[in-house]
XYZ file of N, CA and C in Angstrom:
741
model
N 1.496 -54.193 2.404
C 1.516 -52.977 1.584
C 2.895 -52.808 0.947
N 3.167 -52.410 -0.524
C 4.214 -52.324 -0.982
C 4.844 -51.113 -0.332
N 4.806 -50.013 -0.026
C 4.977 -49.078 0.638
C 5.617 -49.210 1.966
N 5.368 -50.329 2.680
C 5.811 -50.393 3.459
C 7.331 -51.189 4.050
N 7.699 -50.326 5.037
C 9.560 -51.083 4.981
C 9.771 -51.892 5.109
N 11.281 -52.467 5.104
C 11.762 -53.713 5.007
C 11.527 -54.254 6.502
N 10.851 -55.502 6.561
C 10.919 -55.892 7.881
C 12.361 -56.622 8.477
N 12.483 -57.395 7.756
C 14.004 -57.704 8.035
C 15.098 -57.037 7.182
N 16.005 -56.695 7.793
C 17.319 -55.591 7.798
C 18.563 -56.628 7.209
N 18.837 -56.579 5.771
C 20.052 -57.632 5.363
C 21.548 -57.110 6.280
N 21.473 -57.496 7.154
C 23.035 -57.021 7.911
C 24.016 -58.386 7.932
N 25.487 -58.042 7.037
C 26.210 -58.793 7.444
C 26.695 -59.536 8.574
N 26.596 -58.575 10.057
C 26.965 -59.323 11.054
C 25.791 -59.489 11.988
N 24.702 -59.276 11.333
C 23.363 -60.025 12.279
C 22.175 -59.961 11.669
N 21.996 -61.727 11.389
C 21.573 -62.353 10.426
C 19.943 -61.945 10.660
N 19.679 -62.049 11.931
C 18.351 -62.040 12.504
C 17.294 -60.462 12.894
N 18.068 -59.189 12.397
C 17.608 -57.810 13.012
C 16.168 -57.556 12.009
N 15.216 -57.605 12.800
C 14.128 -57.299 12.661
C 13.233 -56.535 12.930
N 12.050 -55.648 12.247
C 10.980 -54.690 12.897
C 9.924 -55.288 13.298
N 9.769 -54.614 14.110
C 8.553 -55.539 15.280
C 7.274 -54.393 14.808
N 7.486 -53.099 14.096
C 6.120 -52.641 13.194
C 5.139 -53.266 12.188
N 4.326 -52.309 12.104
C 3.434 -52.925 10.763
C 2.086 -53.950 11.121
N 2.194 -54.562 12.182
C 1.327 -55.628 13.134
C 0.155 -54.936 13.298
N -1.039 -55.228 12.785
C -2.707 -54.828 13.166
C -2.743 -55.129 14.506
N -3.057 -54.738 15.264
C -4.160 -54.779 16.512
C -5.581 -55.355 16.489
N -5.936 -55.598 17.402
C -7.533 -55.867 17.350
C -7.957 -54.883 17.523
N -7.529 -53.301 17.885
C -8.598 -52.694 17.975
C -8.455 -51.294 16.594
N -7.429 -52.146 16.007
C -7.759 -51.672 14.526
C -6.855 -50.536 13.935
N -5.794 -50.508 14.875
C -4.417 -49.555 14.584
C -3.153 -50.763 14.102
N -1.993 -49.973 13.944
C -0.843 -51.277 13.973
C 0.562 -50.737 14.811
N 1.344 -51.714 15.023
C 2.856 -51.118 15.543
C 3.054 -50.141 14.712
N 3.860 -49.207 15.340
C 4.721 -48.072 14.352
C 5.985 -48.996 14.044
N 5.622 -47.880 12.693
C 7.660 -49.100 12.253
C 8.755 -48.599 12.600
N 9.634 -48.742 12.905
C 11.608 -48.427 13.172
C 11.590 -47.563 14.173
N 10.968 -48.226 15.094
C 10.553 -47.834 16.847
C 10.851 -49.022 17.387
N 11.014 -50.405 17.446
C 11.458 -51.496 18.005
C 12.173 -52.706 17.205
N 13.320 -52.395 17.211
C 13.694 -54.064 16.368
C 14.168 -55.397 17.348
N 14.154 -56.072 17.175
C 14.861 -57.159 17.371
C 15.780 -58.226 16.415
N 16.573 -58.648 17.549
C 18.099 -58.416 16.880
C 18.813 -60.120 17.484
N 19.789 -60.700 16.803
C 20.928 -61.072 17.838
C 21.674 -60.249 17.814
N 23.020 -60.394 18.620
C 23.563 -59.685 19.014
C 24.305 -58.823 18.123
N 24.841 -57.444 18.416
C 25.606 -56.311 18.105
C 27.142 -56.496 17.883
N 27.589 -57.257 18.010
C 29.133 -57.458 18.282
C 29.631 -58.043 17.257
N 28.792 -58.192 16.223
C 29.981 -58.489 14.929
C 29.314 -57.692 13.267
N 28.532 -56.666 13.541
C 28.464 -55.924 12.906
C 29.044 -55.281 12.013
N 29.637 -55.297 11.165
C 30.520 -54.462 9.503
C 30.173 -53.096 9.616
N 31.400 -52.244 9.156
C 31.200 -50.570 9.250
C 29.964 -50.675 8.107
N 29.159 -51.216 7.260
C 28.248 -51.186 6.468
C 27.151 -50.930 7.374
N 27.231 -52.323 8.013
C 26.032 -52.710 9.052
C 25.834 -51.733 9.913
N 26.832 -50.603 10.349
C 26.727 -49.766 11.444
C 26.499 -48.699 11.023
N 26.712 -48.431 9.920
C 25.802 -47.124 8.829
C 24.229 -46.916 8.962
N 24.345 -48.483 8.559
C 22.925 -48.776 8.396
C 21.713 -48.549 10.086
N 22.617 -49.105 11.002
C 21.632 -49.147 12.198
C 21.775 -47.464 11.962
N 23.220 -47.048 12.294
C 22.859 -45.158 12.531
C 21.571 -44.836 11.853
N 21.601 -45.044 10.524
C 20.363 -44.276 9.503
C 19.052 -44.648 10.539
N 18.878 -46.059 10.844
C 17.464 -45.987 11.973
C 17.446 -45.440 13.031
N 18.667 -44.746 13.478
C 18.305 -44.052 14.928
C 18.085 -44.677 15.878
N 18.910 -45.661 16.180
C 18.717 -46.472 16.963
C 19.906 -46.299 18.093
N 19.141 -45.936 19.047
C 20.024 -45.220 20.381
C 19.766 -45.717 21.812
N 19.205 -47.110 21.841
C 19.066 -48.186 23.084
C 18.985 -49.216 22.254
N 19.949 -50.284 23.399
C 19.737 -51.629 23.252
C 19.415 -52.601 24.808
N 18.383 -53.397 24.658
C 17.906 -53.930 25.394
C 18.503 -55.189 25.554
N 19.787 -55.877 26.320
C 20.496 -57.207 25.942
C 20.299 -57.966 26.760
N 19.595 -59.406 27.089
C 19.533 -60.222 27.592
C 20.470 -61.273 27.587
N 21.863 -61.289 27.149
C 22.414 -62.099 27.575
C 23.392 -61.960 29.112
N 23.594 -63.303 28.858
C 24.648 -63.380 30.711
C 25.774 -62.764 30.627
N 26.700 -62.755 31.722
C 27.853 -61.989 31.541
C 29.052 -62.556 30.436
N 29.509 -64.040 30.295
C 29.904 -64.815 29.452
C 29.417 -64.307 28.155
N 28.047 -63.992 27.503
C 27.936 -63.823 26.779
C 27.983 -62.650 25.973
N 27.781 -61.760 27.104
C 28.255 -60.083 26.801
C 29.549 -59.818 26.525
N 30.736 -59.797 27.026
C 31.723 -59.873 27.226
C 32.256 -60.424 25.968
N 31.436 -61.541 25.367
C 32.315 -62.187 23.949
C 31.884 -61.476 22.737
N 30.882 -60.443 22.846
C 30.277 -59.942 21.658
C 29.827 -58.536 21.983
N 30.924 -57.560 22.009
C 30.092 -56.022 22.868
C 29.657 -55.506 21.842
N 28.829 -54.835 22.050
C 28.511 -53.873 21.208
C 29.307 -52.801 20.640
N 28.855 -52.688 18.965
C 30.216 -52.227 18.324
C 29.450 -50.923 17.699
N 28.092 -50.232 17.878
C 28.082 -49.384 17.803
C 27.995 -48.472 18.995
N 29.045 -47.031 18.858
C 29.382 -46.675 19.905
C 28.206 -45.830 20.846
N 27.407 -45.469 19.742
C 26.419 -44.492 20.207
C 25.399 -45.071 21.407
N 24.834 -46.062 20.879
C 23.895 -46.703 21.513
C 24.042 -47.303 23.020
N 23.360 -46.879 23.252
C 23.370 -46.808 24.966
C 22.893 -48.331 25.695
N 23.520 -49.484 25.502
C 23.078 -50.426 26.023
C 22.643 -50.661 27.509
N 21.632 -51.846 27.805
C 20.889 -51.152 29.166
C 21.221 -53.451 29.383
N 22.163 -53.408 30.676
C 21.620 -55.274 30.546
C 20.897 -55.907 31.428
N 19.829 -56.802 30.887
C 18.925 -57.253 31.426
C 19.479 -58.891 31.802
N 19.971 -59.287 32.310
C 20.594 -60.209 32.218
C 19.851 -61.687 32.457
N 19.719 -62.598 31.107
C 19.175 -64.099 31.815
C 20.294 -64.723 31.160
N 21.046 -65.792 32.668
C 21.985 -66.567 32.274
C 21.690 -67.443 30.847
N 22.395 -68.080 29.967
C 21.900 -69.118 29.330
C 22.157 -70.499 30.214
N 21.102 -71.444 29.745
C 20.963 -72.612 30.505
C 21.093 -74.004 29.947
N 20.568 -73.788 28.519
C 20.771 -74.837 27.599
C 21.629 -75.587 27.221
N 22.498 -74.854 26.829
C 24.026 -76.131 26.414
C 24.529 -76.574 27.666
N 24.555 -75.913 28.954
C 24.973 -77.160 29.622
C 24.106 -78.299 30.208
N 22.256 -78.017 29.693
C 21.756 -79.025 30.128
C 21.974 -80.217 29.294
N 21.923 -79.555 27.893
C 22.072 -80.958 26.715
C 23.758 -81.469 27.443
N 24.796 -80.955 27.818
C 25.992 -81.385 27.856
C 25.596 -82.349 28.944
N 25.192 -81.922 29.967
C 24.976 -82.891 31.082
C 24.328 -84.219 30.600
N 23.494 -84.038 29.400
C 22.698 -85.594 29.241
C 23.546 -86.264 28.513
N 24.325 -85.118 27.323
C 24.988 -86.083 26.546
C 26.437 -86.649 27.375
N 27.020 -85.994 29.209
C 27.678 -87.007 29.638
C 26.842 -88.415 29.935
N 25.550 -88.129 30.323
C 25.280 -89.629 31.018
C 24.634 -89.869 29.486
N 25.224 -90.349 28.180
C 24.684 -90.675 27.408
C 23.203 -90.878 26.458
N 22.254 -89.785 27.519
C 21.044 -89.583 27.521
C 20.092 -88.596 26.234
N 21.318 -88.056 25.805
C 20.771 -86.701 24.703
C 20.791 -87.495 23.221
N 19.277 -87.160 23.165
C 18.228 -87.101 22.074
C 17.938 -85.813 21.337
N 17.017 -85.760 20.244
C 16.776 -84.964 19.916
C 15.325 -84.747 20.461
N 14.572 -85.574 20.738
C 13.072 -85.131 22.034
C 13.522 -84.595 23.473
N 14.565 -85.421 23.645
C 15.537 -84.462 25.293
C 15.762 -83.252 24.929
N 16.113 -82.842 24.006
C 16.675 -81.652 23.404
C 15.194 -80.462 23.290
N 14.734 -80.864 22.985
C 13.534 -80.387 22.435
C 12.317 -79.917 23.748
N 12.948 -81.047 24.995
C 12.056 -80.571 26.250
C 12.704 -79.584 27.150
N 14.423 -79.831 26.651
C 15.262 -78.583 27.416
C 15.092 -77.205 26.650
N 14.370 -77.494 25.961
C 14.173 -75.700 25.310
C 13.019 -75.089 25.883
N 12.353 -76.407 25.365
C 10.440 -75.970 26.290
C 10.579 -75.463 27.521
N 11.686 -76.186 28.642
C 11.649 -75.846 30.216
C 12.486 -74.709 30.304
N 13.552 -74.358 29.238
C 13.836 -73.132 29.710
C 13.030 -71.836 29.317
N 12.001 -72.278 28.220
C 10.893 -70.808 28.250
C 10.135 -70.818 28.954
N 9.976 -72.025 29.898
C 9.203 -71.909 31.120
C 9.921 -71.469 32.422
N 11.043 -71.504 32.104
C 11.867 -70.528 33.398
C 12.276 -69.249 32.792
N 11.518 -68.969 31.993
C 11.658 -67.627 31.638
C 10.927 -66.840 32.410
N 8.903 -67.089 32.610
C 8.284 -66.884 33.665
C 8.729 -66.927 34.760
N 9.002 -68.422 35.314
C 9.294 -68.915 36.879
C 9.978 -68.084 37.330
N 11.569 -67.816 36.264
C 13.129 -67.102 37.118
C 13.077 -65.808 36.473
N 12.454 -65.630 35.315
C 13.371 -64.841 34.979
C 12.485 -63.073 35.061
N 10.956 -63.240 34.702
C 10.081 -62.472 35.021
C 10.299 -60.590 35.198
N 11.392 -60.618 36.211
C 12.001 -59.665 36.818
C 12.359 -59.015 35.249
N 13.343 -59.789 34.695
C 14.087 -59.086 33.682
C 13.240 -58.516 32.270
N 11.711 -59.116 32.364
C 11.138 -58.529 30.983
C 10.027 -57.644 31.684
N 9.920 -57.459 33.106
C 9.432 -56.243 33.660
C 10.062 -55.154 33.593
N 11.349 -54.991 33.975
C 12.588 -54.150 33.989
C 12.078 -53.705 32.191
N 12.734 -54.256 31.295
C 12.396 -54.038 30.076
C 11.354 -53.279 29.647
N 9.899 -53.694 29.714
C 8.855 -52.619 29.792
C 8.546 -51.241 30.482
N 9.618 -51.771 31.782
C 9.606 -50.343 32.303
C 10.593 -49.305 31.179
N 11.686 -49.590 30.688
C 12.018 -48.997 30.060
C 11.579 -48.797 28.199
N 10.575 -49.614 28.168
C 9.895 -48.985 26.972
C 8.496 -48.259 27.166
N 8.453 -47.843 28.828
C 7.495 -46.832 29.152
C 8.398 -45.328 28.851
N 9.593 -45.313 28.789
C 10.449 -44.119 28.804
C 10.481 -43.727 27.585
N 11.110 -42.628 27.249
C 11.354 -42.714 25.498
C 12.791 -42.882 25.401
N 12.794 -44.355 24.743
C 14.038 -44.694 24.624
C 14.383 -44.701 22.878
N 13.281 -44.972 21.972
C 13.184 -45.474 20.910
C 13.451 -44.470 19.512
N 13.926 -44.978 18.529
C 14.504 -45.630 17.946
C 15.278 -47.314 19.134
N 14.845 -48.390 19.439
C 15.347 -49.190 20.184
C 15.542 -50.380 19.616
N 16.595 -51.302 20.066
C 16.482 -52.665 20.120
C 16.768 -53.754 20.540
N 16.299 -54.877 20.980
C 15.845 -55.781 21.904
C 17.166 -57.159 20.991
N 17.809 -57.660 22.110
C 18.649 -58.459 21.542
C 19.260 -59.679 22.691
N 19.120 -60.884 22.262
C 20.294 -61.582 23.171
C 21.548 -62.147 22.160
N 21.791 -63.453 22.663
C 22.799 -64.062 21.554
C 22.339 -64.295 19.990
N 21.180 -65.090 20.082
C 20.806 -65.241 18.663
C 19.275 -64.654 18.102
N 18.636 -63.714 19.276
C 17.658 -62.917 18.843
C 16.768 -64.023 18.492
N 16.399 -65.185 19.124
C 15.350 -65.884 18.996
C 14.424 -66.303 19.857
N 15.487 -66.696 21.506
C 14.236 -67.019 22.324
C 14.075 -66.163 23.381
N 15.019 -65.885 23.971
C 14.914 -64.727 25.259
C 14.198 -64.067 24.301
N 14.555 -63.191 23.336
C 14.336 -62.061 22.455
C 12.785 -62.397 22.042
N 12.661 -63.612 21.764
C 11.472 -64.144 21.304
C 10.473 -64.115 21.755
N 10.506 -64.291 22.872
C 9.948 -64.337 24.217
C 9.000 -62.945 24.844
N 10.334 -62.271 24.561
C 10.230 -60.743 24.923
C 9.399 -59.638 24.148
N 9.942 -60.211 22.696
C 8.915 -59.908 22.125
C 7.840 -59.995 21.453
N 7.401 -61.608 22.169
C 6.098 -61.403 21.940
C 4.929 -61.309 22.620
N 5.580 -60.798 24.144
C 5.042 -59.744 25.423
C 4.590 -58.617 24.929
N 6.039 -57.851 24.245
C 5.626 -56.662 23.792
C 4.087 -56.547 22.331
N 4.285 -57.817 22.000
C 2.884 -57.675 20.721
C 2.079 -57.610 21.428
N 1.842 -58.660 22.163
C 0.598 -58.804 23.151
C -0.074 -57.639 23.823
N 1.347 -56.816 24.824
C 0.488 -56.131 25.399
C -0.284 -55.089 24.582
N 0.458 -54.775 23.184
C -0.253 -53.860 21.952
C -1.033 -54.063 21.600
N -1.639 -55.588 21.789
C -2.953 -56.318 21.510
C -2.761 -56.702 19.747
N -1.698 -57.078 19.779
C -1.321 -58.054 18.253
C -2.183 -58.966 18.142
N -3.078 -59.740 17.252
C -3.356 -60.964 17.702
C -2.454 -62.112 18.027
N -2.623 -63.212 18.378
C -1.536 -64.443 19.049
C -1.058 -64.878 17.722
N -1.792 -65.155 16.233
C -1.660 -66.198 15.162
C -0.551 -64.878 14.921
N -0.425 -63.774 15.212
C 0.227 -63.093 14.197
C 1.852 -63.080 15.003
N 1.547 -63.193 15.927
C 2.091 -63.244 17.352
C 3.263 -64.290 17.052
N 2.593 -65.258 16.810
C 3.285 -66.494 16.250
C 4.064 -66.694 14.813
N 3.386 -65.996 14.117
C 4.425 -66.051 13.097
C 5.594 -64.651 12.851
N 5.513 -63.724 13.634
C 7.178 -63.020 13.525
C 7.349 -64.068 14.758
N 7.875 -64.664 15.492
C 8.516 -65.389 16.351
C 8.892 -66.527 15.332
N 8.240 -67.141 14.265
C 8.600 -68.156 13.382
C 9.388 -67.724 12.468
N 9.615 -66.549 11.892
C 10.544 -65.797 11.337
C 11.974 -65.973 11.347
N 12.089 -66.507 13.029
C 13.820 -66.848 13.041
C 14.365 -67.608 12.115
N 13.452 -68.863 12.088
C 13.645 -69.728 11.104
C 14.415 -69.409 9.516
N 13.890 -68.458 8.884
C 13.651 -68.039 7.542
C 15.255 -67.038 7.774
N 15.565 -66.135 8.665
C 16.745 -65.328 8.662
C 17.944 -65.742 9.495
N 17.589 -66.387 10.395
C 19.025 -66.743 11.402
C 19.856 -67.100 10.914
N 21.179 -67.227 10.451
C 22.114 -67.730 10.711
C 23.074 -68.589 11.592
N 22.534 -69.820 11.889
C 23.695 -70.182 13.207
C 25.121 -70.275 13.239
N 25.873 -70.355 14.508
C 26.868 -69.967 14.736
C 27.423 -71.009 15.321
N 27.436 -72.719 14.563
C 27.502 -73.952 15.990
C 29.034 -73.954 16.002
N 29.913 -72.819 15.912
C 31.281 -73.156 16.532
C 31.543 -73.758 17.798
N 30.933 -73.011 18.286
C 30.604 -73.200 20.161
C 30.162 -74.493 20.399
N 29.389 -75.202 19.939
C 28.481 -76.547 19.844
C 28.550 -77.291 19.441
N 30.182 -77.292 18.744
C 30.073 -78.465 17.591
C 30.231 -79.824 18.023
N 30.494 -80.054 19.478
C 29.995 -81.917 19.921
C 28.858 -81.783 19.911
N 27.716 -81.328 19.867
C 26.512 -81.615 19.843
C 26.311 -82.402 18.771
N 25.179 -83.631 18.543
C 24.756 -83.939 17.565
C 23.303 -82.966 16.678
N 23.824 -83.810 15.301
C 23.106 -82.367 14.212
C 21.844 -82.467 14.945
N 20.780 -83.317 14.991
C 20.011 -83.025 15.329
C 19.835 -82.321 16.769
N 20.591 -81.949 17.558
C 20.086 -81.380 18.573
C 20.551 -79.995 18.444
N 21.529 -79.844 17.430
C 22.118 -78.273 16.912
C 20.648 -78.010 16.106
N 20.156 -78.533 15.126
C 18.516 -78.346 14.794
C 17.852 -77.301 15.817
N 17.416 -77.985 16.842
C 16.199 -78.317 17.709
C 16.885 -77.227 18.724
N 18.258 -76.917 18.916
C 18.348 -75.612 19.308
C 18.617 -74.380 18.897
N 18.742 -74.257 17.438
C 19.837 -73.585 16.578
C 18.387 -72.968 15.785
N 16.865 -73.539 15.709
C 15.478 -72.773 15.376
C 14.522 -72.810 17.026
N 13.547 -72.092 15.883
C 12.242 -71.756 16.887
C 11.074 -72.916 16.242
N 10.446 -73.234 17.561
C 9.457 -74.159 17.578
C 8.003 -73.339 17.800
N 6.887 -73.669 17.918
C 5.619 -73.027 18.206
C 5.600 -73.857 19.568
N 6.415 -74.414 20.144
C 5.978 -75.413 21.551
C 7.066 -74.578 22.136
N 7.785 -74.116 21.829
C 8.970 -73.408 22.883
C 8.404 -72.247 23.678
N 7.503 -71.575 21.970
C 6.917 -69.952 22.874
C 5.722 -70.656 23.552
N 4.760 -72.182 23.190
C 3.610 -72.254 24.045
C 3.984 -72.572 25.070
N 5.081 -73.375 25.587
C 5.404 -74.163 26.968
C 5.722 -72.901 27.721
N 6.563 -71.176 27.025
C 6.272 -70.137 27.847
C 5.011 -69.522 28.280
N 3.726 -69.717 27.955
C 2.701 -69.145 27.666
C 1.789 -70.258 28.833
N 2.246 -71.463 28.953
C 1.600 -72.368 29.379
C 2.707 -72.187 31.190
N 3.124 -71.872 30.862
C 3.749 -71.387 32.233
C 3.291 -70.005 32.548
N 2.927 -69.175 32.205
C 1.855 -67.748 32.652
C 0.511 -68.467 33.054
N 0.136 -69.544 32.495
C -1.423 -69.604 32.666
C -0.964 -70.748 33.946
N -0.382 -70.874 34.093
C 0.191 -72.331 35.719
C 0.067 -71.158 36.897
N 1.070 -70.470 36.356
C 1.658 -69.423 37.239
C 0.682 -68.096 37.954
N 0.151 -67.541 36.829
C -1.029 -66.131 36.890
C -2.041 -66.293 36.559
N -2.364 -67.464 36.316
C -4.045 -67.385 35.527
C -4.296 -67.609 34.504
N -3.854 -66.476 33.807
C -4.093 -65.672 32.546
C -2.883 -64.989 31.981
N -2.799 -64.611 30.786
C -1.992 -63.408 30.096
C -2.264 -62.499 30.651
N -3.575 -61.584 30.713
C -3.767 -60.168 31.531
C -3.359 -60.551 32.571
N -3.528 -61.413 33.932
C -2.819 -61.030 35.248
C -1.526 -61.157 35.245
N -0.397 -61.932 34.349
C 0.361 -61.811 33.784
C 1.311 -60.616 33.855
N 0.260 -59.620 32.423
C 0.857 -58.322 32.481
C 0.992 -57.608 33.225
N -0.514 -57.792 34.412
C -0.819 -56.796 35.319
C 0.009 -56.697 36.656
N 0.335 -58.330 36.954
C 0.795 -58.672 38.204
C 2.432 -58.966 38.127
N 2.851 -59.390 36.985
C 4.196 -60.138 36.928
C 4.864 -58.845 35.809
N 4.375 -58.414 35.399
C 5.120 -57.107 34.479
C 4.693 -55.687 34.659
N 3.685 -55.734 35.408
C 3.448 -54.717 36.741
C 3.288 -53.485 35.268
N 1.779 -54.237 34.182
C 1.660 -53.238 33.441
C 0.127 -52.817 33.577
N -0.509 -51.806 34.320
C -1.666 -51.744 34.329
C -2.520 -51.086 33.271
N -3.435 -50.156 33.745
C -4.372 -49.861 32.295
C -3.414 -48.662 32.221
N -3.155 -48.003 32.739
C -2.646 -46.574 32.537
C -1.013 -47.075 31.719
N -0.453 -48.127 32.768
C 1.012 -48.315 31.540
C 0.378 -49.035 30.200
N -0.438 -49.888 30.426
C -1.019 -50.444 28.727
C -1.478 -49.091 27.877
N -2.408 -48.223 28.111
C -2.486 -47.322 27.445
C -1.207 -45.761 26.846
N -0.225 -45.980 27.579
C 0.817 -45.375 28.000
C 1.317 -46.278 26.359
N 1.783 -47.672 26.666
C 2.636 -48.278 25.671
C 1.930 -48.251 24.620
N 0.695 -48.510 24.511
C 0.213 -48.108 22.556
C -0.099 -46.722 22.260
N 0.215 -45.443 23.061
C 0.405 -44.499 22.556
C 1.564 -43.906 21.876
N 2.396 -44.706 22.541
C 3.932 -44.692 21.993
C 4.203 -45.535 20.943
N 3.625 -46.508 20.899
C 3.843 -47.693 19.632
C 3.028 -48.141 18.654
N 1.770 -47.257 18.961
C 1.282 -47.635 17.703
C 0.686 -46.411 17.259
N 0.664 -46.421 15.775
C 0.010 -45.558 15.042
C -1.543 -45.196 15.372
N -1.645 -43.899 15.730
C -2.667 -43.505 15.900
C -3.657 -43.328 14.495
C-alpha cells in the first residue's frame, strides 16, 4: 500500500533498522507498524539518526550481544531503556580456529553459521524466552538489536512473526532483507578471506532453516517450541497479537 510507512529507516549509523509491521497473518489481520523494529546496533548513531528514533518513540531496546560487544558500541540514545539478553558471539573465533589449522573455506564457513543458529535453540533458548516475556509487557514503541541486526536479531525475529502467525514465505523474506540494507563493518575481520567475509557478513535461507531444523530435532514442532521452550501458551499467544496486531 502506498500509504503505508517506510519499512526500512535510512539511518546513518545503522544501516539495517527495520519495521517488523505491515505482515498479513493467516488469520487475516497484520503486524501493527512502529511497535517493533529491528536494528544493528545503537552505538554509532548521528544526532540526525537520534531525532529520528525519538520521533518513533522508541523507549526499549532488546540487545543480544555479549559483553565484548556491548561495551564497544553503547547505546547513544539516552532515553531508551536497554534490557541485555546476552548470546556470546561464536563465529569468528570458529572460522579463526580453522583458518589456524589451515582448514577455512567458504562451505566451512557457511556450516559455522548454520551450527551457530542451531545453538541458538540448543544454548541459547533462555534468552529469546526472556525476550517474549518482555514483549508480553508494554514496552513498545521497541527494538530488537545485536551487532549487525541479522542473525541473533534474525532469528528472534522471526519467532516473533511466527508466533503472530506471519506466514513462513513471508517470514523468510524480511529475514532476506539484510541482504538489500546492511552495511558491513569487516574492520574487525579483515584476515578473513573475501569469501568467508561474504558468507558471514549476509543472510542465507539455510542459516534461519538449520535454526528451524533444530526446533523440529529438539521439540517436535514450532508450536511445542513456542509452548514448551518460549513458555508461550494460548493465553500469552493471544495476549501477543492483541498487542501487535491490528485489530
Amino acid at each position: 500500500m502506498s500509504d503505508s510507512p517506510a519499512r526500512h529507516l535510512s539511518l546513518q549509523g545503522a544501516s539495517n533498522f527495520r519495521d517488523l509491521g505491515g505482515y498479513a497473518t493467516a488469520d487475516g489481520r497484520a503486524t501493527r507498524w512502529r511497535q517493533i523494529f529491528r536494528s544493528n546496533h545503537l552505538g554509532q548513531l548521528t544526532a540526525e539518526d537520534i531525532e529520528v528514533v525519538r520521533a518513533l518513540g522508541v523507549r526499549s531496546a532488546f540487545d543480544f550481544r555479549g559483553v565484548e560487544e556491548r561495551a564497544a558500541g553503547v547505546c547513544v540514545v539516552n532515553e531508551i531503556a536497554v534490557h541485555s539478553l546476552p548470546i556470546e558471539p561464536t563465529v569468528v573465533a570458529s572460522l579463526r580456529a580453522e583458518l589456524a589449522k589451515g582448514a577455512l573455506t567458504a562451505p566451512v564457513a557457511l556450516e559455522i553459521m548454520r551450527e551457530s543458529y542451531r545453538n541458538y535453540v540448543r544454548h541459547n533458548t533462555h534468552s529469546f524466552r526472556t525476550l517474549f516475556g518482555h514483549l508480553l509487557e508494554d514496552r513498545a514503541p521497541l527494538v530488537i538489536h545485536c551487532t549487525a541486526g541479522k542473525d541473533r536479531t534474525g532469528f528472534a525475529s522471526a519467532l516473533i512473526l511466527h508466533a503472530l502467525g506471519v506466514p513462513e514465505e513471508v517470514i523468510a523474506e524480511d529475514y532476506l532483507l539484510t541482504n538489500h540494507h546492511y552495511k558491513r563493518d569487516v574492520s574487525s575481520v579483515s584476515d578473513l578471506p573475501a569469501d568467508v567475509l561474504d558468507a558471514i557478513g549476509s543472510v542465507q535461507a539455510s542459516y534461519l532453516d538449520a535454526a528451524f531444523d533444530a526446533v523440529s530435532r529438539d521439540y517436535g514442532d514450532l508450536e511445542t517450541y513456542l509452548r514448551d521452550g518460549l513458555k508461550l501458551g494460548t493465553a500469552e499467544r493471544t495476549a501477543l497479537k492483541a498487542r501487535y496486531l491490528q485489530s
